[in-house]
PDB file of C-alpha atoms and ligand atoms in Angstrom:
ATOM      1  CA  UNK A   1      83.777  27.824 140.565  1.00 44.00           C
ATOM      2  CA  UNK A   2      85.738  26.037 138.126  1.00 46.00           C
ATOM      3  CA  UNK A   3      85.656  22.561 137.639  1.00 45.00           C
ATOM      4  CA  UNK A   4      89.170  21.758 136.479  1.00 47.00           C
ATOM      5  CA  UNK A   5      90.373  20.845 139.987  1.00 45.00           C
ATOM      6  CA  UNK A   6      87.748  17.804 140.200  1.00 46.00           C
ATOM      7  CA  UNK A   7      88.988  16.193 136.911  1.00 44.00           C
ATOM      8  CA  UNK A   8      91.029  12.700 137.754  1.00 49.00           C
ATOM      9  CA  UNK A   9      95.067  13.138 136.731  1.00 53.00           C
ATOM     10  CA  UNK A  10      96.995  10.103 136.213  1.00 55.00           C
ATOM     11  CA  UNK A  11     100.334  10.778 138.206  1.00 62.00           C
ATOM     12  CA  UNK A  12     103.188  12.074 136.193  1.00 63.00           C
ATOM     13  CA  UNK A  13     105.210   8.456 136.943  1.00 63.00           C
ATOM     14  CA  UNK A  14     102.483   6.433 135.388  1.00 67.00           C
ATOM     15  CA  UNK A  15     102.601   8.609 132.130  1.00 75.00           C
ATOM     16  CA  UNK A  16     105.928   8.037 131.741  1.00 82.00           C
ATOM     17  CA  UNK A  17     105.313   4.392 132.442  1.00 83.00           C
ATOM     18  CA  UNK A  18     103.128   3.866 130.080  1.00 84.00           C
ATOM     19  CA  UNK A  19     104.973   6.297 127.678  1.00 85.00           C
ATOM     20  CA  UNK A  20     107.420   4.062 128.172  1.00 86.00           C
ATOM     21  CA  UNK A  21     106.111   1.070 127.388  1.00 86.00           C
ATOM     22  CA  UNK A  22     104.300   2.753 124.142  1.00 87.00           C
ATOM     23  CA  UNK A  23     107.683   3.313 122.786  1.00 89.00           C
ATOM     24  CA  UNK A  24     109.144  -0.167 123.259  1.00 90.00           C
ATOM     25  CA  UNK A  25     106.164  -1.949 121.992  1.00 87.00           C
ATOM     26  CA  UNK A  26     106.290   0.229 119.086  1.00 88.00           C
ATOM     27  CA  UNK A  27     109.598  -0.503 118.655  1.00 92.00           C
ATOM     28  CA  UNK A  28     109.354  -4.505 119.022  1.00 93.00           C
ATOM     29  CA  UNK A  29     106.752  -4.510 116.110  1.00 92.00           C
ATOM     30  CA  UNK A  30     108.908  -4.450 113.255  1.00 92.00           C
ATOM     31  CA  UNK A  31     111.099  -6.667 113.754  1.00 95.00           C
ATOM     32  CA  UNK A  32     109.024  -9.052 114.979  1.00 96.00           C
ATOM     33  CA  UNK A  33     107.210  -8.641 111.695  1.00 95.00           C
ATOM     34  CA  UNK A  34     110.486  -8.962 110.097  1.00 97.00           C
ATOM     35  CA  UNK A  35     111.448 -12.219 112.191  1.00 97.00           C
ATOM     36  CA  UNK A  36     107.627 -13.908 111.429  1.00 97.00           C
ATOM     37  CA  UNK A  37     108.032 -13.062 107.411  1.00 97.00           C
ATOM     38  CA  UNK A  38     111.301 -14.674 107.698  1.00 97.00           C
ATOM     39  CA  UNK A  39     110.063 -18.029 109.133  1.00 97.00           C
ATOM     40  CA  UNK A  40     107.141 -17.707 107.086  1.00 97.00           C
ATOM     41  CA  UNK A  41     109.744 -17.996 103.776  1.00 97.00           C
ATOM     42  CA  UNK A  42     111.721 -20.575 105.381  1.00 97.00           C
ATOM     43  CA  UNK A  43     108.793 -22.694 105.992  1.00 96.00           C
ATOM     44  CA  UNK A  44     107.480 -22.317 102.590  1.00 95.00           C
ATOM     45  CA  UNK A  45     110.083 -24.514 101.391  1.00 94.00           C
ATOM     46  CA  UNK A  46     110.853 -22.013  98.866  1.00 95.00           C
ATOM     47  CA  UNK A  47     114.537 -21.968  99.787  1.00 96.00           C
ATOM     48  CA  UNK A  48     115.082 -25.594 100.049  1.00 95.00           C
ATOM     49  CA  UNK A  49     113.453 -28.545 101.357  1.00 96.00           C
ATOM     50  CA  UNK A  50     112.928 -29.428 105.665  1.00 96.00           C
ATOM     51  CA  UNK A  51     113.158 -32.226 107.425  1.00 97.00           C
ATOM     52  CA  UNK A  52     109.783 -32.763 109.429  1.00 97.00           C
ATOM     53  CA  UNK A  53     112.113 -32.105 112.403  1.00 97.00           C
ATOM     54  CA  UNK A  54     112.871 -28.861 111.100  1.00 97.00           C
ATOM     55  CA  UNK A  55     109.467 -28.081 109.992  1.00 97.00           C
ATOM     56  CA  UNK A  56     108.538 -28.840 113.596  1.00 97.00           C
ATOM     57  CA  UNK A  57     111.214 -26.293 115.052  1.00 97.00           C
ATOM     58  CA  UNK A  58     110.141 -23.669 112.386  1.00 97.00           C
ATOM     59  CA  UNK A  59     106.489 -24.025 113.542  1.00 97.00           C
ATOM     60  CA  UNK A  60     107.323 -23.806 117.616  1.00 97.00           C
ATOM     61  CA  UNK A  61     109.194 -20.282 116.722  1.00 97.00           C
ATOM     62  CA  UNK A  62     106.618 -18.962 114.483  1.00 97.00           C
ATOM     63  CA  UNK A  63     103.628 -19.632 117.255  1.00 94.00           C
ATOM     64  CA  UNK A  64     106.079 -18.020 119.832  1.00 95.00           C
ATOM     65  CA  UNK A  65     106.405 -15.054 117.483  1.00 96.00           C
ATOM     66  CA  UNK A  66     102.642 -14.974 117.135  1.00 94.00           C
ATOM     67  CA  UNK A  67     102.455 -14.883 120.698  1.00 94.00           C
ATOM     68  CA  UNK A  68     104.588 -11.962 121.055  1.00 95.00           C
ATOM     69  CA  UNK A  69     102.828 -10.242 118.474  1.00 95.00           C
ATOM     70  CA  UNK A  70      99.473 -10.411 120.741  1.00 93.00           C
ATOM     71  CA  UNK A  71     101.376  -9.363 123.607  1.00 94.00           C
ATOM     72  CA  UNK A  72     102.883  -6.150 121.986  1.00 94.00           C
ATOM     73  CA  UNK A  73      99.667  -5.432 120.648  1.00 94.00           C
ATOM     74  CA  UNK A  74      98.170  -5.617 123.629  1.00 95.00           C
ATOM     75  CA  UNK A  75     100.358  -3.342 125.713  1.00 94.00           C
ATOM     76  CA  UNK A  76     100.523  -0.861 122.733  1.00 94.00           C
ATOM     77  CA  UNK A  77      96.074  -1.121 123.816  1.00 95.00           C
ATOM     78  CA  UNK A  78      97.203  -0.702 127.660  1.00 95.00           C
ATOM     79  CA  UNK A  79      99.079   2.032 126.919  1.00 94.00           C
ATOM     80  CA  UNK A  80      96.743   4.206 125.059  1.00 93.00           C
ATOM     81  CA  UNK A  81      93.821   3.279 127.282  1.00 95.00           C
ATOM     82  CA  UNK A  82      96.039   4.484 129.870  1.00 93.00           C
ATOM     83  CA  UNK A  83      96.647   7.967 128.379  1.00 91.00           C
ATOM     84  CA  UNK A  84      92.995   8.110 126.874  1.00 92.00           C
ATOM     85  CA  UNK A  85      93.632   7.832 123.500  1.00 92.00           C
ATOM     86  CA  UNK A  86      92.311   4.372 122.674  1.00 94.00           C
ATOM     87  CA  UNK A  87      90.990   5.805 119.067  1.00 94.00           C
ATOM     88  CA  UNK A  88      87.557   3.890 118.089  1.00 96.00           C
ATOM     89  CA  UNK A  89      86.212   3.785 114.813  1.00 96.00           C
ATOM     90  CA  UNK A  90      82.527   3.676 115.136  1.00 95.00           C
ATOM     91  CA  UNK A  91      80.026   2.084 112.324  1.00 95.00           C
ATOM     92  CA  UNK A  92      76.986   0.684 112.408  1.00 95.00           C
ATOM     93  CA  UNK A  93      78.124  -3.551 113.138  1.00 97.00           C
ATOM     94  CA  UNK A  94      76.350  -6.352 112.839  1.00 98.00           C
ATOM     95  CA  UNK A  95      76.690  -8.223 116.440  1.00 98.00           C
ATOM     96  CA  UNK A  96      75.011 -11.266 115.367  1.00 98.00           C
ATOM     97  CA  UNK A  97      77.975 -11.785 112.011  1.00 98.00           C
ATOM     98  CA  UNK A  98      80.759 -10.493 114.769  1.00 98.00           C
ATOM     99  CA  UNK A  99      80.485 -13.253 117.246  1.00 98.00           C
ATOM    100  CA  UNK A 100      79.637 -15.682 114.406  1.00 98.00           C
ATOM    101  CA  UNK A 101      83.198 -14.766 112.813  1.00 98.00           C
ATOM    102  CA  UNK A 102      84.840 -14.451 115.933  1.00 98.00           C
ATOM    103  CA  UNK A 103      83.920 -18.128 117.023  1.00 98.00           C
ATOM    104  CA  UNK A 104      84.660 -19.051 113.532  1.00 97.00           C
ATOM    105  CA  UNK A 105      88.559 -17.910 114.023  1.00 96.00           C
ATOM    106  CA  UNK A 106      88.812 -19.413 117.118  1.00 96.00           C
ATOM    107  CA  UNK A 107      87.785 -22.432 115.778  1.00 95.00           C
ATOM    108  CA  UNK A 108      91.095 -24.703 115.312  1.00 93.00           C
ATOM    109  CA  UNK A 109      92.289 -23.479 119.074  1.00 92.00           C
ATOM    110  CA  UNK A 110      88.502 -24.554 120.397  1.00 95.00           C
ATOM    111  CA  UNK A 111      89.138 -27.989 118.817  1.00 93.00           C
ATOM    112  CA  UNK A 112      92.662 -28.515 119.898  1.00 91.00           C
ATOM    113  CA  UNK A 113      91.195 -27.381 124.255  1.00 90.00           C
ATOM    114  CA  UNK A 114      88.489 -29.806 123.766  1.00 91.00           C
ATOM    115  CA  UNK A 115      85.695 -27.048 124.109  1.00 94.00           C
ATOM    116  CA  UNK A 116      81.974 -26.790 122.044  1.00 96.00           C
ATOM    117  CA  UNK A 117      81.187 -23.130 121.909  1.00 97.00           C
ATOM    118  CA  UNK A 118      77.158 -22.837 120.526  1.00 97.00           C
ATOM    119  CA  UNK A 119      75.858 -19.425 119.978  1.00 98.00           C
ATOM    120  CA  UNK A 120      72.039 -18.620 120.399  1.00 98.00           C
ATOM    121  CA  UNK A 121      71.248 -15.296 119.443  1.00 98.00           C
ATOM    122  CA  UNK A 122      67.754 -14.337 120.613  1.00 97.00           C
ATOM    123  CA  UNK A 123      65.498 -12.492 117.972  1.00 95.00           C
ATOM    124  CA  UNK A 124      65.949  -9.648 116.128  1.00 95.00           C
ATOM    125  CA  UNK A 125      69.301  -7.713 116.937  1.00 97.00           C
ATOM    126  CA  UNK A 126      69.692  -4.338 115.420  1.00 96.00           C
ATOM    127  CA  UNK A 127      73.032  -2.967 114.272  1.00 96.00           C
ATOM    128  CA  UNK A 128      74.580  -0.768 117.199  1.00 96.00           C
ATOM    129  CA  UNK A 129      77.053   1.905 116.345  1.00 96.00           C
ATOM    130  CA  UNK A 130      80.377   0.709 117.762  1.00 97.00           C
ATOM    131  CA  UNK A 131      83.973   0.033 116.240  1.00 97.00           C
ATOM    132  CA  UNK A 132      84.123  -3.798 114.827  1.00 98.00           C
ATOM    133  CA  UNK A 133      87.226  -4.055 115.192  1.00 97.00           C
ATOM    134  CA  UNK A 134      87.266  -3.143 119.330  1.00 98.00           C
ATOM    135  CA  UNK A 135      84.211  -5.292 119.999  1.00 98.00           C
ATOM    136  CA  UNK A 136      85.631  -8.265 118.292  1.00 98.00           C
ATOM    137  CA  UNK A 137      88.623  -8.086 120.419  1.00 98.00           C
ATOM    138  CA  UNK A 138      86.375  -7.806 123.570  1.00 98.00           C
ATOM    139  CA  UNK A 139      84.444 -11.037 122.013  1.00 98.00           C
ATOM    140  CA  UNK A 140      87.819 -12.772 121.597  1.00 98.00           C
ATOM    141  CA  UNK A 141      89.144 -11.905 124.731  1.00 98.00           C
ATOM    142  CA  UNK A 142      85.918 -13.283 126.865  1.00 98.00           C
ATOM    143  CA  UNK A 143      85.613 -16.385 124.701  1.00 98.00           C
ATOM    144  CA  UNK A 144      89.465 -17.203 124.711  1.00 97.00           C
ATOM    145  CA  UNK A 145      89.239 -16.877 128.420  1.00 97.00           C
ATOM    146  CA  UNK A 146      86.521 -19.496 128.765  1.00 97.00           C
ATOM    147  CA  UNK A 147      88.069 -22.045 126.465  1.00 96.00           C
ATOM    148  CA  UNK A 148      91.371 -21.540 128.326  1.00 95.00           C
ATOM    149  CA  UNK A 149      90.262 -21.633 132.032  1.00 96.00           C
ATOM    150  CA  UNK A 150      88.445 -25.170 131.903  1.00 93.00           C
ATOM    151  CA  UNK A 151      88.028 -28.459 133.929  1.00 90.00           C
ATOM    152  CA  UNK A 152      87.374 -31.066 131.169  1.00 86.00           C
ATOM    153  CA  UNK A 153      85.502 -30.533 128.587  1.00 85.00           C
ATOM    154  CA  UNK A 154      84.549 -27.217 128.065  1.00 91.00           C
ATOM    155  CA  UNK A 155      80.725 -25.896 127.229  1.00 96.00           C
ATOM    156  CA  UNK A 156      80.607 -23.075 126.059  1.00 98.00           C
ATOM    157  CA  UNK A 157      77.195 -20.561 125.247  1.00 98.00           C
ATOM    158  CA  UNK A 158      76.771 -17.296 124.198  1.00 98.00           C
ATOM    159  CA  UNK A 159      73.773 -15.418 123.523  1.00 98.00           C
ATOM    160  CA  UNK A 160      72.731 -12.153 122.678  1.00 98.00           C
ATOM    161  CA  UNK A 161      69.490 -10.567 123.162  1.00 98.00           C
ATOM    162  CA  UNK A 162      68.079  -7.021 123.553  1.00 97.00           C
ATOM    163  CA  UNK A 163      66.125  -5.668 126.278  1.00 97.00           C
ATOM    164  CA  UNK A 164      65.117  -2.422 125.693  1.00 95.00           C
ATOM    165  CA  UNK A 165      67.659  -0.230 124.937  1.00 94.00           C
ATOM    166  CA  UNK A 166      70.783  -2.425 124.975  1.00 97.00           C
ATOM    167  CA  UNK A 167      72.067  -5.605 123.239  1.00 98.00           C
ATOM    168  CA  UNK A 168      73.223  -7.897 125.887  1.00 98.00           C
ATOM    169  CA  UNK A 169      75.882 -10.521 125.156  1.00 98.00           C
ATOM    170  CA  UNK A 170      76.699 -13.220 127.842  1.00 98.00           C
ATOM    171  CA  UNK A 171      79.160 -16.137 127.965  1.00 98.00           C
ATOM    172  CA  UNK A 172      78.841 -19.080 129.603  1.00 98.00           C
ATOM    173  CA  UNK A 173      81.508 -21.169 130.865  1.00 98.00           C
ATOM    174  CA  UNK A 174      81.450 -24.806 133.006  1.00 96.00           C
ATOM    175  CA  UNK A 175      85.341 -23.961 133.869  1.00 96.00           C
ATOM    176  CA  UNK A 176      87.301 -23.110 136.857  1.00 96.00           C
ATOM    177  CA  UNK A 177      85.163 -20.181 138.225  1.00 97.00           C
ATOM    178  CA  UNK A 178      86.868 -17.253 140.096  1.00 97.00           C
ATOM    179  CA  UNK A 179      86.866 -17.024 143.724  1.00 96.00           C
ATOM    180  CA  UNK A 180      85.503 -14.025 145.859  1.00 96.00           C
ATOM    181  CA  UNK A 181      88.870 -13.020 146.840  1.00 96.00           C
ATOM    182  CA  UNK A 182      90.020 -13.426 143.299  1.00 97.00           C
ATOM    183  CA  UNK A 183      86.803 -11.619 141.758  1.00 97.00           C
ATOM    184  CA  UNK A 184      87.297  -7.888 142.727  1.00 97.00           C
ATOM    185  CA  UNK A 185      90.949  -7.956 140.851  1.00 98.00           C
ATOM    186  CA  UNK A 186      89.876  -9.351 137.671  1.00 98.00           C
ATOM    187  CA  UNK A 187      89.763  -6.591 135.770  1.00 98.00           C
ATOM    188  CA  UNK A 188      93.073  -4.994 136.857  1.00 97.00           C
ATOM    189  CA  UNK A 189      95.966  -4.447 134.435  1.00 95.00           C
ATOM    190  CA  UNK A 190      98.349  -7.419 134.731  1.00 95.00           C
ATOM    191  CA  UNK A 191      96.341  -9.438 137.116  1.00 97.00           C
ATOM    192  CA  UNK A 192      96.400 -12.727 136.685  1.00 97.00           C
ATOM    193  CA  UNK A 193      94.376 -15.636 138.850  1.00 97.00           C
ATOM    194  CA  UNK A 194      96.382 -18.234 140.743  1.00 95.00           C
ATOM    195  CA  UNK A 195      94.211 -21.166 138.659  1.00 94.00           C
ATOM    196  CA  UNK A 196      94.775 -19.570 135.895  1.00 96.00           C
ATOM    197  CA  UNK A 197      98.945 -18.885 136.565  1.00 96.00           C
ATOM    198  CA  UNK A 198      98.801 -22.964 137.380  1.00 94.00           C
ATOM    199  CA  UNK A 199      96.717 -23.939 134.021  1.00 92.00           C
ATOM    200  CA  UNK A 200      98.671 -21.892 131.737  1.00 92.00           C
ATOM    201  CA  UNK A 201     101.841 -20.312 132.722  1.00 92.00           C
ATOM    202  CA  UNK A 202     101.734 -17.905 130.191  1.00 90.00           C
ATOM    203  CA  UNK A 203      99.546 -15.015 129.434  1.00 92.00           C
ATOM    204  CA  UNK A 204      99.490 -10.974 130.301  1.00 94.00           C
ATOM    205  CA  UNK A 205      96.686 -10.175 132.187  1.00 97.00           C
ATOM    206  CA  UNK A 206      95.884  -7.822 130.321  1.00 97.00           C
ATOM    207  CA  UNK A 207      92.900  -9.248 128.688  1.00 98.00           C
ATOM    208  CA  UNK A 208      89.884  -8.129 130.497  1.00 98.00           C
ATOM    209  CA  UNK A 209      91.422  -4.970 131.419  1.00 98.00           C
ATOM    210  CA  UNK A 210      91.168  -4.060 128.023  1.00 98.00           C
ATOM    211  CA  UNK A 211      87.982  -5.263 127.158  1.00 98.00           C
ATOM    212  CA  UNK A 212      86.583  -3.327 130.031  1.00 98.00           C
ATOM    213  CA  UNK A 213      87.934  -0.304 128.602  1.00 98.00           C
ATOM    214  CA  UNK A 214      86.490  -1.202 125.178  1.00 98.00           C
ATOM    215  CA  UNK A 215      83.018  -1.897 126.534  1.00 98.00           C
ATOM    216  CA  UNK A 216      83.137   0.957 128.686  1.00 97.00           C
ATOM    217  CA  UNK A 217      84.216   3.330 125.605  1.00 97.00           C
ATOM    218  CA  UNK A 218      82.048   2.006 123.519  1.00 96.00           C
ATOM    219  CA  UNK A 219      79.295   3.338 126.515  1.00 96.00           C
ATOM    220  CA  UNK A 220      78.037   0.020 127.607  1.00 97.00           C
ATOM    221  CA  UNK A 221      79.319  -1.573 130.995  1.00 98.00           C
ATOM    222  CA  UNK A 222      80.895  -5.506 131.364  1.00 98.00           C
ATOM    223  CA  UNK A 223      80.175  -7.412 134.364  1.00 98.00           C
ATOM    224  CA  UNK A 224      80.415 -11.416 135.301  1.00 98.00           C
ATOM    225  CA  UNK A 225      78.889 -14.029 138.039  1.00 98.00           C
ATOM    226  CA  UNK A 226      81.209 -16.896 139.028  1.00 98.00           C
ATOM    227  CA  UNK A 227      81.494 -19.501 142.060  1.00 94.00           C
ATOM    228  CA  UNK A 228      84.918 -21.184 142.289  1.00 94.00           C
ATOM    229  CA  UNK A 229      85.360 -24.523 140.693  1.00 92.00           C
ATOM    230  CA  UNK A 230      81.519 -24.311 138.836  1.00 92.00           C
ATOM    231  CA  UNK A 231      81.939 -21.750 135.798  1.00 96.00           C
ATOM    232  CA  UNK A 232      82.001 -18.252 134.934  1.00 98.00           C
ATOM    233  CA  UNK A 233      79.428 -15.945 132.496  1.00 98.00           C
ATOM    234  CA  UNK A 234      80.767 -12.674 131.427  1.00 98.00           C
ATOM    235  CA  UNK A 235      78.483  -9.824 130.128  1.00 98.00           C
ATOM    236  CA  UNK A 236      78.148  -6.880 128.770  1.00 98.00           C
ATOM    237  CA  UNK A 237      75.574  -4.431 127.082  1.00 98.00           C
ATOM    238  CA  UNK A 238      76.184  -2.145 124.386  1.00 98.00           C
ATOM    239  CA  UNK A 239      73.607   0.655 123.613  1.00 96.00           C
ATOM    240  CA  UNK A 240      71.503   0.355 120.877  1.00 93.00           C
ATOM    241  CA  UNK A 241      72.039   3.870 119.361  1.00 76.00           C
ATOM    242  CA  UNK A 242      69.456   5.843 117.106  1.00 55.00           C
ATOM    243  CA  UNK A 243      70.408   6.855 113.956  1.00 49.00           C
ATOM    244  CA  UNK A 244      70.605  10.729 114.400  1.00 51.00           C
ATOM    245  CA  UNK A 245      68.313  12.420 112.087  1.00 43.00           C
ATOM    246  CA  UNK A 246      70.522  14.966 109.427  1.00 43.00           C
TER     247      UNK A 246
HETATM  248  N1  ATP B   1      86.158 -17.596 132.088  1.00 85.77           N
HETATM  249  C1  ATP B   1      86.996 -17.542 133.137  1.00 85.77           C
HETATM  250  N2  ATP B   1      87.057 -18.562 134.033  1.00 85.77           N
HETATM  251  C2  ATP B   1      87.883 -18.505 135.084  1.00 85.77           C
HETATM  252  N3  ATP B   1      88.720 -17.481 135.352  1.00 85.77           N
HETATM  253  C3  ATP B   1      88.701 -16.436 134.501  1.00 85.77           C
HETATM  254  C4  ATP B   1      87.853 -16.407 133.360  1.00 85.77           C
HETATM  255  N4  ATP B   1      88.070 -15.243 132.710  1.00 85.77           N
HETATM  256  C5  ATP B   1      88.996 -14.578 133.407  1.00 85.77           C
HETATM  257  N5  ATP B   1      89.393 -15.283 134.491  1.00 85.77           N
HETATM  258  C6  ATP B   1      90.369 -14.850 135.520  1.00 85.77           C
HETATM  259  O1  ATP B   1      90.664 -13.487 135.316  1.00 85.77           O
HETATM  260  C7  ATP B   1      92.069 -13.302 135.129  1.00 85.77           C
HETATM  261  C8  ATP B   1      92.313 -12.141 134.184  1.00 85.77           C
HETATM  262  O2  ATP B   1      91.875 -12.470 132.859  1.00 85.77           O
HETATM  263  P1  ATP B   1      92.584 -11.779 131.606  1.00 85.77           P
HETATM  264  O3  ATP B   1      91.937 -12.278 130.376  1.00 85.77           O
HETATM  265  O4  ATP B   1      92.625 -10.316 131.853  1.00 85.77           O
HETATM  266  O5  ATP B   1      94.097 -12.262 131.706  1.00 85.77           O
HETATM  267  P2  ATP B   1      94.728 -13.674 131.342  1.00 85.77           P
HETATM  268  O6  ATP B   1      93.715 -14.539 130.653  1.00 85.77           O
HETATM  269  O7  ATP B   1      95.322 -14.230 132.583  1.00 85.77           O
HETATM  270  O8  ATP B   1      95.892 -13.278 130.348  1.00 85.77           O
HETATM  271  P3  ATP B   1      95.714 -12.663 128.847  1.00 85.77           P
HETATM  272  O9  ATP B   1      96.003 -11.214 128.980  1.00 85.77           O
HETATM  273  O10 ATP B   1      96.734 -13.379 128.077  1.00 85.77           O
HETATM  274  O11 ATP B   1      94.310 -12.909 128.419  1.00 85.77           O
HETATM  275  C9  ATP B   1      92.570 -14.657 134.644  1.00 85.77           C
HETATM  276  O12 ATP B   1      93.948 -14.829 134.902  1.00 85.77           O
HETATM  277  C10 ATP B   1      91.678 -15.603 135.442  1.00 85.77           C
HETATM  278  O13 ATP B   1      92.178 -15.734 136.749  1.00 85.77           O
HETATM  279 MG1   MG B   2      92.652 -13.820 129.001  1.00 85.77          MG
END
């Protein structure tokens, strides 16, 4: 018997959907490019001096540009994860100088929520065959999650460790938790928590959805443990992959 029948088909609709939204996002990114480069000149002072005021205004535009940036980007990711064809490009990656340089860009924003983010790696971590790029993104997604969903002062810890066959990276959060009823949707495209919708109006959803994707591609699995109001820790393994012999 063939198989064919068994294999899972996305409905022609949500093809065109996310066709759909391909083609817009890849339409948005020049100009926005365009409007950011623009600003950028402006505030450079290079075509005449600003008033602090409009320095200020200048600065407000060119975040909210950033910010749309990150949101085309990410639904360009949706899109392709949604027809298959997120594209990874896999080489061997150093997991320890990853989340090192990951915290290390999120650095400024960590300062500005009040949050301490320490890092304890945990003996020797081998490099694993997976695409930088993709992992650091799944990093920056679960660490910009726990610095944004806080009570207070946010403590942060991430380690990494292997056990057998797998590198195992967790983060550690003392923020708003997720409830039960909230839990099972977290990964969804678009969802977004009600705690989360109250502390900071804006943002996609799309976050963890992706990263799960990532993760999952990458063929390691993501997973979390949370109790409303006392802190979340996300995880995930990748495989520790031998080098194949030539
Ligand atoms: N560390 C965390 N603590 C509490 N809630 C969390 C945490 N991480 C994720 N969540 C919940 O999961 C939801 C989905 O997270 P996700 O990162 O996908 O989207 P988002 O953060 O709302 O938006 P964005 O796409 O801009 O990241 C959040 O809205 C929040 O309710
Ligand atoms: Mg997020």
């Amino acid at each position: 018997m063939p198989h064919h029948q068994h294999k899972k088909r996305s409905t022609p609709e949500h093809d065109i959907r996310s066709e759909v939204t391909s083609i817009i996002a890849h339409q948005l990114k020049s100009p926005l490019a365009g409007i950011k480069s623009s600003l950028e000149v402006i505030l450079s002072g290079q075509l005449g001096a600003l008033t602090k005021n409009q320095q200020e205004y200048l600065h407000i535009a060119l975040d909210e540009v950033d910010r749309m940036v990150s949101l085309v980007k990410d639904l360009l990711d949706a899109a392709r994860i949604d027809q298959k064809e997120l594209k990874l490009n896999i080489q061997p990656t150093d997991l320890v100088k990853l989340i090192k340089d990951t915290i290390d860009n999120v650095a400024t924003f960590a300062r500005a929520t009040n949050a301490s983010i320490s890092f304890m790696p945990e003996g020797e971590i081998p490099l694993v065959s997976v695409d930088a790029t993709k992992i650091q993104q799944a990093v920056n997604n679960i660490i910009d999650n726990a610095m944004r969903y806080e009570q207070g002062r946010g403590e942060i810890i991430i380690r990494l460790k292997k056990v057998g066959q797998k590198i195992i990276f967790s983060c550690q959060d003392n923020g708003i938790g997720i409830s039960k009823e909230e839990q099972k949707k977290i990964f969804s495209k678009f969802y977004r928590g009600r705690k989360a919708i109250e502390l900071l109006p804006t943002g996609s959803g799309l976050g963890l959805f992706i990263t799960k994707a990532i993760i999952e591609q990458s063929g390691g699995k993501i997973w979390f443990e949370s109790n409303l109001g006392d802190g979340s820790t996300f995880y995930f393994f990748l495989p520790v992959q031998l080098k194949k012999q030539k």
